[in-house]
Coordinates of C-alpha atoms and ligand atoms in Angstrom, one line a residue:
Chain M
X18 CA 21.5 -23.8 -3.5
X19 CA 22.3 -20.0 -3.8
X20 CA 19.4 -17.5 -4.1
X21 CA 20.8 -14.4 -3.7
X22 CA 18.5 -13.2 -1.2
X23 CA 19.0 -13.2 2.3
X24 CA 16.7 -16.3 4.2
X25 CA 12.9 -15.6 3.5
X26 CA 13.4 -12.3 1.6
X27 CA 13.7 -10.1 4.7
X28 CA 16.9 -9.6 6.4
X29 CA 17.3 -10.4 9.7
X30 CA 17.1 -7.5 11.6
X31 CA 13.2 -6.8 9.7
X32 CA 12.9 -10.4 11.0
X33 CA 13.1 -9.7 14.5
X34 CA 11.2 -6.9 14.7
X35 CA 8.3 -7.9 13.4
X36 CA 8.8 -11.9 15.7
X37 CA 9.2 -9.2 18.5
X38 CA 5.7 -8.0 17.2
X39 CA 4.1 -11.1 16.8
X40 CA 5.1 -11.5 20.8
X41 CA 3.1 -8.6 21.8
X42 CA 0.4 -9.4 18.8
X43 CA 0.2 -12.6 21.3
X44 CA 0.0 -11.5 24.4
X45 CA -2.8 -9.1 24.0
X46 CA -5.1 -11.4 21.3
X47 CA -7.3 -9.8 19.1
X48 CA -5.1 -6.1 19.4
X49 CA -4.1 -4.9 16.4
X50 CA -0.3 -4.2 16.6
X51 CA 1.6 -1.8 14.2
X52 CA 4.4 -2.5 12.6
X53 CA 7.2 -1.5 10.2
X54 CA 5.7 -3.2 7.1
X55 CA 8.3 -3.6 4.7
X56 CA 7.7 -3.2 0.8
X57 CA 7.4 -6.9 -0.8
X58 CA 8.1 -7.9 -4.3
X59 CA 4.5 -8.6 -4.0
X60 CA 1.7 -6.4 -4.7
X61 CA -0.4 -5.0 -1.7
X62 CA -3.5 -6.5 -1.2
X63 CA -2.2 -9.9 -2.9
X64 CA -1.0 -11.0 0.9
X65 CA 2.2 -9.2 1.6
X66 CA 1.2 -8.9 5.0
X67 CA 0.7 -12.4 5.7
X68 CA 3.9 -13.3 3.5
X69 CA 5.9 -10.8 6.2
X70 CA 4.3 -13.1 8.8
X71 CA 5.6 -16.1 7.1
X72 CA 8.8 -15.1 6.1
X73 CA 9.6 -13.8 9.8
X74 CA 8.6 -17.1 11.7
X75 CA 9.3 -20.2 8.8
X76 CA 12.7 -21.8 9.2
X77 CA 14.7 -24.4 7.5
X78 CA 12.5 -27.3 8.8
X79 CA 9.2 -25.9 8.6
X80 CA 6.5 -27.3 5.8
X81 CA 4.7 -24.9 4.3
X82 CA 1.9 -25.0 2.5
X83 CA -0.1 -21.9 1.0
X84 CA -3.9 -21.6 0.5
X85 CA -6.6 -19.4 -1.4
X86 CA -9.6 -19.7 -1.6
X87 CA -9.2 -23.1 0.1
X88 CA -7.1 -24.2 -3.1
X89 CA -3.5 -24.9 -2.7
X90 CA -3.7 -24.1 -6.8
X91 CA -5.4 -21.3 -7.4
X92 CA -2.9 -19.0 -9.0
X93 CA -2.0 -16.5 -6.1
X94 CA -1.1 -19.1 -4.2
X95 CA 0.5 -20.9 -6.6
X96 CA 2.5 -17.9 -7.1
X97 CA 3.4 -17.3 -3.1
X98 CA 4.6 -21.1 -2.7
X99 CA 6.6 -20.5 -5.7
X100 CA 8.3 -17.5 -3.9
X101 CA 8.9 -18.4 -0.6
X102 CA 10.2 -21.7 -3.4
X103 CA 12.2 -19.7 -4.5
X104 CA 14.0 -17.1 -1.0
X105 CA 14.0 -20.6 0.9
X106 CA 14.2 -23.8 -0.8
X107 CA 11.9 -25.4 1.7
X108 CA 9.2 -28.3 1.8
X109 CA 5.5 -27.5 0.1
X110 CA 3.1 -29.5 1.0
X111 CA -1.2 -29.4 -0.1
X112 CA -1.5 -31.5 2.8
X113 CA -3.4 -29.9 5.7
X114 CA -1.9 -33.2 8.2
X115 CA 1.4 -32.5 6.7
X116 CA 1.4 -28.8 6.9
X117 CA 4.0 -26.9 9.9
X118 CA 2.7 -24.1 8.7
X119 CA -0.1 -22.4 6.2
X120 CA -0.9 -19.1 4.7
X121 CA -4.2 -19.4 3.9
X122 CA -6.1 -16.2 2.2
X123 CA -10.3 -16.6 3.0
X124 CA -10.5 -20.2 4.2
X125 CA -9.5 -22.2 7.1
X126 CA -8.9 -25.3 6.6
X127 CA -11.8 -28.0 6.9
X128 CA -9.0 -30.5 8.8
X129 CA -8.8 -29.0 12.5
X130 CA -5.3 -28.3 12.8
X131 CA -3.2 -29.2 15.6
X132 CA -0.7 -27.5 18.6
X133 CA 2.2 -27.8 16.4
X134 CA 0.9 -25.9 13.4
X135 CA 0.8 -22.4 13.1
X136 CA -2.1 -20.6 10.8
X137 CA -1.2 -17.2 9.0
X138 CA -4.3 -15.3 7.3
X139 CA -3.8 -12.3 5.3
X140 CA -5.3 -9.5 6.0
X141 CA -6.9 -7.1 3.6
X142 CA -8.4 -5.1 6.3
X143 CA -7.5 -5.4 10.2
X144 CA -10.3 -2.7 11.3
X145 CA -13.9 -4.9 11.8
X146 CA -15.2 -1.1 12.6
X147 CA -13.3 0.4 9.3
X148 CA -16.4 0.1 7.5
X149 CA -18.4 2.1 10.4
X150 CA -15.8 4.9 11.3
X151 CA -13.0 5.9 8.4
X152 CA -10.8 7.4 10.9
X153 CA -7.9 5.4 12.3
X154 CA -7.6 8.1 15.2
X155 CA -11.5 7.3 16.5
X156 CA -11.0 3.5 16.0
X157 CA -8.2 3.3 18.3
X158 CA -9.7 5.0 20.7
X159 CA -13.1 2.3 20.3
X160 CA -11.4 -0.2 20.7
X161 CA -9.4 1.1 23.8
X162 CA -12.4 2.0 25.4
X163 CA -14.0 -0.8 24.7
X164 CA -16.8 1.3 23.1
X165 CA -18.4 -1.1 20.0
X166 CA -22.0 0.4 21.0
X167 CA -21.1 1.2 16.7
X168 CA -20.9 -2.7 15.5
X169 CA -23.6 -3.9 17.5
X170 CA -26.4 -1.5 16.5
X171 CA -25.1 -2.2 12.7
X172 CA -26.2 -5.9 13.2
X173 CA -29.4 -5.2 14.9
X174 CA -30.5 -2.5 11.4
X175 CA -29.9 -5.4 9.8
X176 CA -31.6 -7.8 12.2
X177 CA -34.6 -5.4 11.6
X178 CA -34.1 -5.3 7.4
X179 CA -33.8 -8.2 6.7
X180 CA -33.9 -10.3 9.4
X181 CA -31.1 -11.5 10.0
X182 CA -27.3 -10.1 10.2
X183 CA -26.1 -10.5 6.7
X184 CA -22.8 -10.3 6.6
X185 CA -21.9 -13.6 5.3
X186 CA -18.0 -12.9 5.1
X187 CA -15.7 -11.1 7.6
X188 CA -18.3 -11.7 10.4
X189 CA -17.0 -9.8 13.3
X190 CA -15.6 -12.2 16.0
X191 CA -15.0 -11.0 20.0
X192 CA -11.6 -12.8 20.9
X193 CA -10.5 -13.5 24.3
X194 CA -14.0 -11.1 26.0
X195 CA -11.8 -8.5 25.0
X196 CA -10.9 -7.0 20.6
X197 CA -13.3 -7.0 18.4
X198 CA -11.6 -8.8 15.5
X199 CA -11.6 -8.9 11.8
X200 CA -11.5 -12.4 10.8
X201 CA -10.2 -11.6 7.2
X202 CA -12.2 -12.3 4.6
X203 CA -13.2 -16.4 5.4
X204 CA -17.0 -17.5 5.5
X205 CA -18.9 -17.8 8.5
X206 CA -18.9 -20.8 7.6
X207 CA -15.4 -21.0 9.1
X208 CA -15.4 -18.8 12.5
X209 CA -16.5 -21.6 14.7
X210 CA -13.2 -23.1 13.6
X211 CA -11.1 -19.8 15.2
X212 CA -13.1 -21.1 18.6
X213 CA -10.5 -22.6 21.1
X214 CA -8.2 -23.8 17.9
X215 CA -5.2 -25.1 19.0
X216 CA -2.9 -23.9 16.0
X217 CA -1.4 -20.7 16.5
X218 CA -3.5 -18.2 14.6
X219 CA -2.0 -15.0 13.7
X220 CA -2.7 -12.2 11.1
X221 CA -0.7 -9.9 8.8
X222 CA -2.1 -6.9 7.3
X223 CA 0.6 -5.4 4.7
X224 CA -0.5 -2.2 3.6
X225 CA -2.1 -1.5 6.4
X226 CA 0.6 -2.3 8.7
X227 CA -0.4 -4.4 11.1
X228 CA 0.1 -8.0 13.0
X229 CA -2.8 -9.7 15.5
X230 CA -2.8 -13.1 16.9
X231 CA -5.4 -15.6 18.2
X232 CA -3.0 -17.4 21.2
X233 CA -3.8 -21.5 21.2
X234 CA -6.8 -22.2 23.2
X235 CA -8.4 -18.6 22.9
X236 CA -12.3 -17.6 23.1
X237 CA -13.8 -16.4 20.2
X238 CA -17.0 -15.6 19.7
X239 CA -19.0 -14.7 16.8
X240 CA -21.0 -11.7 17.8
X241 CA -24.6 -11.8 17.9
X242 CA -27.9 -11.3 19.9
X243 CA -29.6 -14.2 22.7
X244 CA -32.5 -13.9 19.9
X245 CA -30.0 -13.7 17.1
X246 CA -28.3 -16.7 17.5
X247 CA -25.1 -16.8 15.3
X248 CA -25.3 -19.0 12.5
X249 CA -23.2 -20.6 9.9
X250 CA -24.2 -21.5 6.3
X251 CA -25.5 -24.9 5.0
X252 CA -26.3 -26.6 1.5
X253 CA -29.4 -28.5 0.5
X254 CA -26.3 -30.2 -2.3
X255 CA -23.4 -31.8 -1.4
X256 CA -19.6 -32.2 -3.1
X257 CA -19.8 -33.6 -6.8
X258 CA -17.0 -34.7 -6.2
X259 CA -16.6 -36.4 -3.0
X260 CA -20.0 -36.6 -1.7
X261 CA -19.5 -34.6 1.9
X262 CA -22.1 -32.4 3.7
X263 CA -19.9 -31.2 5.8
X264 CA -18.1 -28.9 3.9
X265 CA -18.1 -25.1 2.7
X266 CA -18.7 -25.4 -0.8
X267 CA -18.0 -24.1 -3.8
X268 CA -20.9 -23.3 -6.6
X269 CA -19.7 -23.9 -10.4
X270 CA -21.8 -22.8 -13.4
X271 CA -21.0 -26.8 -16.1
X272 CA -23.0 -25.6 -18.7
X273 CA -24.1 -22.3 -21.2
X274 CA -27.6 -23.5 -19.8
X275 CA -26.3 -22.3 -16.4
X276 CA -27.0 -25.6 -14.4
X277 CA -25.0 -25.8 -11.1
X278 CA -22.9 -27.7 -9.4
X279 CA -21.6 -28.4 -6.3
X280 CA -17.8 -29.4 -5.1
X281 CA -15.2 -28.5 -1.7
X282 CA -14.0 -24.8 -1.7
X283 CA -10.7 -26.7 0.2
X284 CA -9.4 -29.7 -2.4
X285 CA -7.4 -31.2 0.0
X286 CA -10.1 -31.9 2.1
X287 CA -12.3 -33.5 -0.9
X288 CA -8.9 -35.0 -2.3
X289 CA -8.8 -37.0 1.2
X290 CA -12.4 -37.9 1.4
X291 CA -12.7 -38.8 -1.9
X292 CA -9.6 -41.7 -1.1
X293 CA -11.2 -42.6 2.3
X294 CA -14.6 -43.2 0.5
X295 CA -12.9 -45.7 -1.9
Chain D
X17 CA -15.3 -28.8 -15.8
X18 CA -14.0 -26.9 -13.3
X19 CA -10.1 -26.5 -14.7
X20 CA -10.5 -22.8 -15.5
X21 CA -9.7 -21.5 -12.1
X22 CA -7.6 -24.8 -10.8
X23 CA -3.8 -25.5 -12.8
X24 CA -2.6 -22.1 -12.1
X25 CA 1.4 -23.2 -12.1
X26 CA 1.3 -23.6 -15.1
X27 CA -1.0 -20.8 -16.4
X28 CA 1.6 -18.6 -14.2
X29 CA 4.3 -19.5 -16.6
X30 CA 2.8 -19.2 -19.6
X31 CA 1.3 -16.2 -19.0
X32 CA 4.9 -14.7 -17.9
X33 CA 6.2 -15.8 -21.1
X34 CA 3.9 -14.3 -23.1
X35 CA 4.8 -10.6 -21.0
X36 CA 8.1 -11.2 -22.7
X37 CA 6.9 -12.2 -26.3
X38 CA 5.0 -8.9 -26.1
X39 CA 8.0 -7.0 -25.7
X40 CA 10.0 -9.1 -27.6
X41 CA 7.7 -10.3 -31.3
X42 CA 8.6 -8.3 -33.5
X43 CA 11.6 -8.2 -33.3
X44 CA 12.7 -4.6 -33.2
X45 CA 16.0 -3.6 -31.4
X46 CA 16.3 -3.8 -27.8
X47 CA 16.0 -0.1 -26.0
X48 CA 19.6 0.3 -24.3
X49 CA 19.5 1.9 -20.5
X50 CA 21.5 4.7 -21.3
X51 CA 18.7 5.1 -24.5
X52 CA 16.0 5.7 -21.3
X53 CA 17.9 7.5 -19.3
X54 CA 18.9 10.4 -21.3
X55 CA 15.9 10.6 -23.9
X56 CA 13.0 9.5 -21.6
X57 CA 14.9 11.2 -18.5
X58 CA 11.5 13.1 -16.7
X59 CA 10.1 9.3 -16.7
X60 CA 13.5 8.0 -15.3
X61 CA 13.2 10.9 -12.6
X62 CA 9.0 10.6 -12.0
X63 CA 10.3 6.4 -11.2
X64 CA 13.1 7.4 -8.8
X65 CA 10.6 9.6 -6.5
X66 CA 7.6 7.1 -6.5
X67 CA 10.2 4.8 -6.2
X68 CA 11.9 6.2 -3.4
X69 CA 15.7 5.2 -4.8
X70 CA 17.5 7.5 -6.2
X71 CA 18.6 5.6 -8.4
X72 CA 19.0 6.5 -12.5
X73 CA 20.2 3.3 -13.8
X74 CA 18.0 0.8 -12.2
X75 CA 15.1 3.1 -12.6
X76 CA 15.3 2.8 -16.2
X77 CA 15.7 -1.3 -15.8
X78 CA 12.3 -1.0 -14.0
X79 CA 11.2 1.1 -17.1
X80 CA 12.2 -1.0 -19.7
X81 CA 11.4 -4.2 -17.7
X82 CA 7.7 -2.7 -17.0
X83 CA 7.5 -2.0 -20.6
X84 CA 7.4 1.4 -19.8
X85 CA 4.4 0.9 -17.1
X86 CA 5.5 3.3 -14.6
X87 CA 3.6 2.3 -11.1
X88 CA 5.0 -0.9 -12.9
X89 CA 8.2 0.4 -12.7
X90 CA 8.3 2.7 -9.4
X91 CA 6.8 -0.9 -7.9
X92 CA 10.2 -2.9 -9.3
X93 CA 12.2 -0.5 -7.6
X94 CA 10.8 0.1 -4.3
X95 CA 10.8 -3.9 -3.9
X96 CA 14.7 -3.9 -4.8
X97 CA 15.2 -1.3 -1.9
X98 CA 13.5 -2.7 0.6
X99 CA 16.5 -5.5 -0.1
X100 CA 19.2 -2.5 0.7
X101 CA 20.6 -1.9 3.9
X102 CA 20.3 0.9 5.8
X103 CA 24.0 3.2 6.9
X104 CA 22.8 5.8 7.4
X105 CA 20.6 9.2 7.3
X106 CA 22.0 12.3 5.4
X107 CA 22.2 15.4 6.7
X108 CA 19.3 18.0 6.1
X109 CA 20.3 19.2 2.5
X110 CA 20.7 22.8 1.6
X111 CA 19.1 23.6 -1.3
X112 CA 21.3 27.5 -1.4
X113 CA 23.7 25.7 -2.1
X114 CA 23.3 24.2 -5.8
X115 CA 23.8 24.1 -9.0
X116 CA 21.4 25.4 -10.2
X117 CA 19.5 24.6 -14.0
X118 CA 16.7 26.9 -13.6
X119 CA 15.2 29.5 -11.0
X120 CA 12.3 31.1 -10.9
X121 CA 9.5 33.1 -9.4
X122 CA 6.3 34.3 -10.1
X123 CA 5.9 36.8 -7.3
X124 CA 9.0 38.7 -7.7
X125 CA 9.7 40.2 -10.4
X126 CA 13.6 40.7 -10.1
X127 CA 15.5 38.1 -7.8
X128 CA 19.3 38.7 -6.7
X129 CA 21.3 36.4 -8.6
X130 CA 18.7 36.4 -11.8
X131 CA 16.0 34.0 -12.8
X132 CA 16.7 31.1 -15.1
X133 CA 14.7 29.7 -16.9
X134 CA 16.6 26.5 -17.8
X135 CA 15.2 23.1 -19.8
X136 CA 10.9 23.6 -19.8
X137 CA 7.9 22.8 -22.1
X138 CA 6.6 25.4 -20.3
X139 CA 7.2 27.5 -23.7
X140 CA 7.4 25.0 -26.5
X141 CA 4.0 24.6 -28.5
X142 CA 2.6 21.6 -28.0
X143 CA 3.2 20.5 -32.2
X144 CA 4.2 17.5 -32.6
X145 CA 7.6 17.4 -34.1
X146 CA 7.6 14.7 -36.7
X147 CA 11.3 14.9 -37.8
X148 CA 11.1 13.3 -34.9
X149 CA 9.6 10.1 -36.5
X150 CA 12.1 9.5 -38.5
X151 CA 15.8 10.7 -36.5
X152 CA 18.5 8.5 -37.4
X153 CA 21.7 9.1 -36.3
X154 CA 23.1 9.2 -33.2
X155 CA 21.7 12.3 -30.7
X156 CA 23.9 15.1 -30.4
X157 CA 23.7 19.0 -29.4
X158 CA 25.2 21.5 -30.3
X159 CA 26.7 24.0 -27.6
X160 CA 23.8 26.8 -26.8
X161 CA 25.5 30.3 -26.0
X162 CA 25.0 29.4 -22.4
X163 CA 27.6 30.5 -19.3
X164 CA 28.3 26.9 -17.8
X165 CA 25.9 27.2 -13.9
X166 CA 28.3 27.6 -11.5
X167 CA 28.6 26.3 -8.5
X168 CA 26.2 29.5 -6.2
X169 CA 24.4 31.0 -3.5
X170 CA 21.0 31.0 -4.6
X171 CA 19.2 32.0 -0.7
X172 CA 15.4 31.6 -1.3
X173 CA 13.8 34.5 -2.1
X174 CA 10.7 34.1 -0.1
X175 CA 13.5 34.9 3.4
X176 CA 13.5 38.4 1.9
X177 CA 10.0 38.6 3.0
X178 CA 11.3 37.2 6.5
X179 CA 12.9 40.3 7.1
X180 CA 9.7 42.1 8.0
X181 CA 8.2 39.1 9.5
X182 CA 5.9 38.9 6.2
X183 CA 5.6 35.1 6.4
X184 CA 5.7 32.6 8.9
X185 CA 8.7 31.2 10.1
X186 CA 10.0 27.5 9.3
X187 CA 11.6 26.2 12.3
X188 CA 13.3 23.3 12.3
X189 CA 12.5 21.0 14.7
X190 CA 13.3 18.1 13.0
X191 CA 14.7 15.3 16.0
X192 CA 17.8 13.4 15.8
X193 CA 15.6 10.7 14.6
X194 CA 13.4 12.4 11.7
X195 CA 10.3 9.7 11.2
X196 CA 11.0 7.2 8.1
X197 CA 8.2 5.8 6.5
X198 CA 9.8 2.8 4.9
X199 CA 10.2 2.0 8.6
X200 CA 7.3 2.9 11.0
X201 CA 3.5 2.0 10.3
X202 CA 2.0 5.2 10.2
X203 CA 0.7 7.8 13.0
X204 CA -1.7 10.0 13.4
X205 CA -1.6 13.2 13.6
X206 CA 1.0 12.9 11.7
X207 CA 4.1 14.8 11.9
X208 CA 4.9 17.4 9.1
X209 CA 8.6 15.2 8.0
X210 CA 6.0 12.2 8.0
X211 CA 3.8 13.8 5.5
X212 CA 6.5 15.1 3.5
X213 CA 8.1 11.7 3.2
X214 CA 4.5 10.1 1.9
X215 CA 4.4 12.9 -0.4
X216 CA 7.9 13.3 -1.8
X217 CA 6.8 9.5 -2.8
X218 CA 3.1 10.2 -3.3
X219 CA 1.0 9.2 -6.8
X220 CA 1.8 12.4 -8.9
X221 CA -1.5 12.2 -10.3
X222 CA -3.3 12.0 -7.3
X223 CA -1.3 14.9 -6.0
X224 CA -1.7 17.0 -8.8
X225 CA -5.8 16.3 -8.5
X226 CA -5.8 17.3 -5.0
X227 CA -3.7 20.5 -5.2
X228 CA -5.7 21.5 -8.5
X229 CA -8.9 20.9 -6.1
X230 CA -7.9 22.8 -3.8
X231 CA -6.9 25.9 -5.6
X232 CA -10.7 25.6 -7.5
X233 CA -12.5 26.2 -3.9
X234 CA -12.6 23.1 -2.5
X235 CA -9.7 24.2 -0.3
X236 CA -8.9 26.1 3.3
X237 CA -10.0 29.4 2.2
X238 CA -10.6 29.0 -2.0
X239 CA -7.7 31.2 -2.8
X240 CA -4.7 31.4 -4.9
X241 CA -1.4 31.2 -4.0
X242 CA 1.7 32.5 -5.0
X243 CA 5.1 30.7 -6.8
X244 CA 7.6 32.3 -4.2
X245 CA 10.1 30.5 -5.8
X246 CA 11.4 27.0 -7.5
X247 CA 14.5 25.9 -8.6
X248 CA 15.9 22.9 -10.1
X249 CA 19.3 21.7 -10.1
X250 CA 22.4 19.3 -8.4
X251 CA 23.0 19.9 -4.5
X252 CA 25.4 17.7 -2.5
X253 CA 24.5 15.1 -0.3
X254 CA 26.3 15.0 3.4
X255 CA 27.0 12.9 6.0
X256 CA 27.6 12.5 9.8
X257 CA 28.9 9.3 10.8
X258 CA 29.6 8.9 14.7
X259 CA 32.8 7.7 14.3
X260 CA 34.0 10.5 11.8
X261 CA 32.6 13.3 13.9
X262 CA 32.7 15.6 11.1
X263 CA 30.0 15.7 8.3
X264 CA 31.3 13.7 4.7
X265 CA 29.7 14.7 0.7
X266 CA 29.3 11.1 -0.6
X267 CA 27.6 12.4 -3.5
X268 CA 25.0 14.8 -5.7
X269 CA 21.5 15.0 -6.4
X270 CA 19.3 16.4 -8.8
X271 CA 16.5 18.4 -6.9
X272 CA 13.2 20.3 -8.3
X273 CA 11.7 22.4 -5.3
X274 CA 9.2 24.4 -4.8
X275 CA 8.2 27.5 -1.9
X276 CA 4.8 28.8 -2.6
X277 CA 3.1 31.5 0.1
X278 CA -0.4 31.3 0.8
X279 CA -3.7 33.1 2.4
X280 CA -2.4 35.1 5.5
X281 CA -3.4 34.0 9.3
X282 CA -3.6 36.4 11.5
X283 CA -6.5 37.5 14.2
X284 CA -6.6 40.0 16.8
X285 CA -3.7 39.5 18.3
X286 CA -1.3 38.2 15.7
X287 CA -0.5 40.3 13.2
X288 CA -1.0 38.7 9.8
X289 CA 1.5 36.5 8.2
X290 CA 1.9 34.5 5.0
X291 CA 1.9 31.2 5.3
X292 CA 3.7 28.8 3.2
X293 CA 4.5 25.9 1.6
X294 CA 6.5 23.6 0.6
X295 CA 7.3 20.6 -2.2
X296 CA 11.1 19.2 -2.9
X297 CA 11.5 15.7 -4.8
X298 CA 13.9 14.1 -6.5
X299 CA 15.2 14.6 -10.6
X300 CA 13.3 17.1 -12.3
X301 CA 9.6 16.7 -11.2
X302 CA 8.8 20.7 -10.5
X303 CA 5.1 20.0 -12.0
X304 CA 5.2 17.5 -9.0
X305 CA 7.2 19.7 -6.2
X306 CA 4.4 22.3 -6.8
X307 CA 1.5 20.2 -6.0
X308 CA 3.5 18.8 -3.3
X309 CA 4.2 22.6 -1.7
X310 CA 0.0 22.7 -2.5
X311 CA -0.7 20.1 -0.3
X312 CA 2.1 20.7 2.0
X313 CA 0.1 23.4 3.5
X314 CA -3.3 22.2 2.9
X315 CA -2.2 20.3 5.6
X316 CA -1.0 22.4 7.8
X317 CA -4.5 23.5 8.6
X318 CA -5.1 21.7 11.6
X319 CA -1.9 22.9 13.4
X320 CA -3.9 26.4 12.2
X321 CA -6.5 25.4 13.5
X322 CA -8.7 26.1 10.7
X323 CA -12.3 24.1 10.1
X324 CA -10.9 20.8 8.3
X325 CA -13.9 20.8 5.3
X326 CA -12.5 19.3 2.3
X327 CA -10.0 16.2 1.2
X328 CA -6.9 17.6 1.3
X329 CA -7.0 18.8 4.5
X330 CA -7.4 15.9 5.9
X331 CA -4.5 13.9 7.0
X332 CA -5.8 10.6 7.0
X333 CA -7.5 11.0 3.7
X334 CA -4.2 12.5 2.0
X335 CA -2.2 10.5 3.2
X336 CA -3.2 6.6 3.5
X337 CA -4.5 7.4 -0.6
X338 CA -1.4 9.1 -1.8
X339 CA 1.4 6.0 -2.4
X340 CA 0.7 4.2 -5.5
X341 CA 2.1 1.1 -5.3
X342 CA -0.4 0.3 -2.2
X343 CA -3.0 1.7 -4.0
X344 CA -2.6 -0.4 -7.5
X345 CA -2.0 -3.4 -5.2
X346 CA -5.3 -3.0 -3.2
X347 CA -7.4 -1.9 -6.0
X348 CA -5.9 -4.2 -8.5
X349 CA -6.5 -7.4 -5.9
X350 CA -10.0 -7.7 -7.0
X351 CA -8.8 -9.5 -9.7
X352 CA -8.0 -12.2 -7.3
X353 CA -10.8 -15.0 -6.8
X354 CA -13.4 -14.4 -4.2
X355 CA -15.8 -16.8 -4.9
X356 CA -15.5 -18.5 -1.4
X357 CA -17.1 -14.4 -0.2
X358 CA -19.6 -15.0 -3.7
X359 CA -20.9 -18.0 -2.5
X360 CA -21.7 -16.8 0.9
X361 CA -23.3 -13.7 -0.8
X362 CA -25.1 -16.6 -2.8
X363 CA -26.2 -18.1 -0.6
X364 CA -28.0 -15.1 1.2
X365 CA -29.6 -13.6 -1.5
X366 CA -31.5 -16.5 -2.3
X367 CA -32.4 -17.2 1.1
X368 CA -33.4 -14.1 1.5
X369 CA -35.6 -13.7 -1.7
X370 CA -37.2 -17.3 -0.9
X371 CA -38.8 -15.7 2.5
X372 CA -39.7 -12.3 1.2
X373 CA -42.1 -14.6 -1.6
X374 CA -43.1 -17.0 0.1
X375 CA -43.7 -14.9 2.5
X376 CA -45.6 -12.9 -0.3
X377 CA -47.6 -16.1 -1.4
X378 CA -48.9 -16.3 2.1
Ligands
LIG430 ZN1 -15.6 -32.6 -1.8

């Protein structure tokens, strides 16, 4: 099938440049590697970094899954899948276990990923210190010197004001005992999945033109204090569709009186779980 | 019951159809690309600039396709330019060899070569011309009694000041490989070639606002710069392929150029000199070239050792936020679902409130 574009949209020289940056990023886990990000036909902030990483590593044999907020059929995930269908003509799946390549925004699938899979995160802001120090010139120095007092003080201040760290998403992690890394706006519920993950984790920030990586089997630790250990979210309710008590739940308002229900955010997990329980 | 957020595929298809319907529903005549090019030329010129691709036909197409949303048109052109191969870098254009259409100086009453007003809205009274409501005939204009512009030498006016060393020199320190903002990630401290490219592609409204802030009082010296010279005309583009070893002309482009003379710098050891700011754009974009020249001067502050006090002097502030393709993307991404993150915040705020409310009861 002719698409009118090079396979996966980007020209081969650009893909090679991006793959070299990915290799560098893998060699220095958690380090934000600048790359010559290109303008894509999708808007900045809508996954252009992830799309460029995916486009650079995708092959004809790959089976692609794209999720947004854990779901395969949210509009932006559909739009990204349509883009790759158009410029790659490859297989697309909703099944986490079937996919060789998973591009995600804001979630890590509940199903454990394996060593033959790669997960590509869309990154809005790669710099975990940006809210504490707006200048890139300064934050690069702070990383180079492993000078992370700013971040620890921030977490400490939250504990002293609220009794606990109040970051519920994009909860900062330390990668391989070295770089503080932004896990992207995934809920902190997903942070433990990053630790020692068998799959390769790649992160693409299009607007900010950064790529970073966490190689398989790398230690990823959510920042905490001995007397205030890191905790993930829990729910009193279970999924109203599949009954799961172990998955991340979304709250939905089901009538005008504001009655709530809870359902799995990971639609593929919910479906499989329902089938299993039948 | 939770259909609203799912079923994206169908929704996208319908949305695209509705967009097309919006353009066509009243059954008016389709606008020709040529009509846009000729009759909305300022819009076309804005889009080639910020889209950073000198192609007026594609610019007009983008304006038509985006239904007049210029930021969207700019985005379309940018996405297209990504797919183009890069054959060569042109040599620096020489704006003294120009087919001039407009040239003014606000600093000197008379200049060699003369002041040429050219086409400008400046002295039009901004009164709606109701005769345009019904303008049925094919457009044609009577030849205005006007000498055809001849290709002439128009050396930069403000270089006359150089004879007395009153003006800072523009030092040609371009290396063979100029910074390329479309290929290289941003670097700080930024080099001038880097920031000039970003300003040329930057959002006109953002740069206009910034430059206004500087001359209103949020600028390095709070003083008033002088327009040394503004030019609008046609220049030749040359490349110098390695295998040829000499320059060949590959075409011509319209440009607008602004040379701004700014507050002098100096100290006990260096005699005072005027500083300068420079602005260059594709096409006829005079207002933007002026804005760029003011921002350019402000970004030089660090190099002059001036105190960085205002947003316009701050390289990271200006250069990271000038691009409207980046800005519109990131601002509008807030429309995307964030319910996973919002759920986290909901859980937390309930927990915190419970802790406090129960604590009070005790
Ligand atoms: Zn479920």
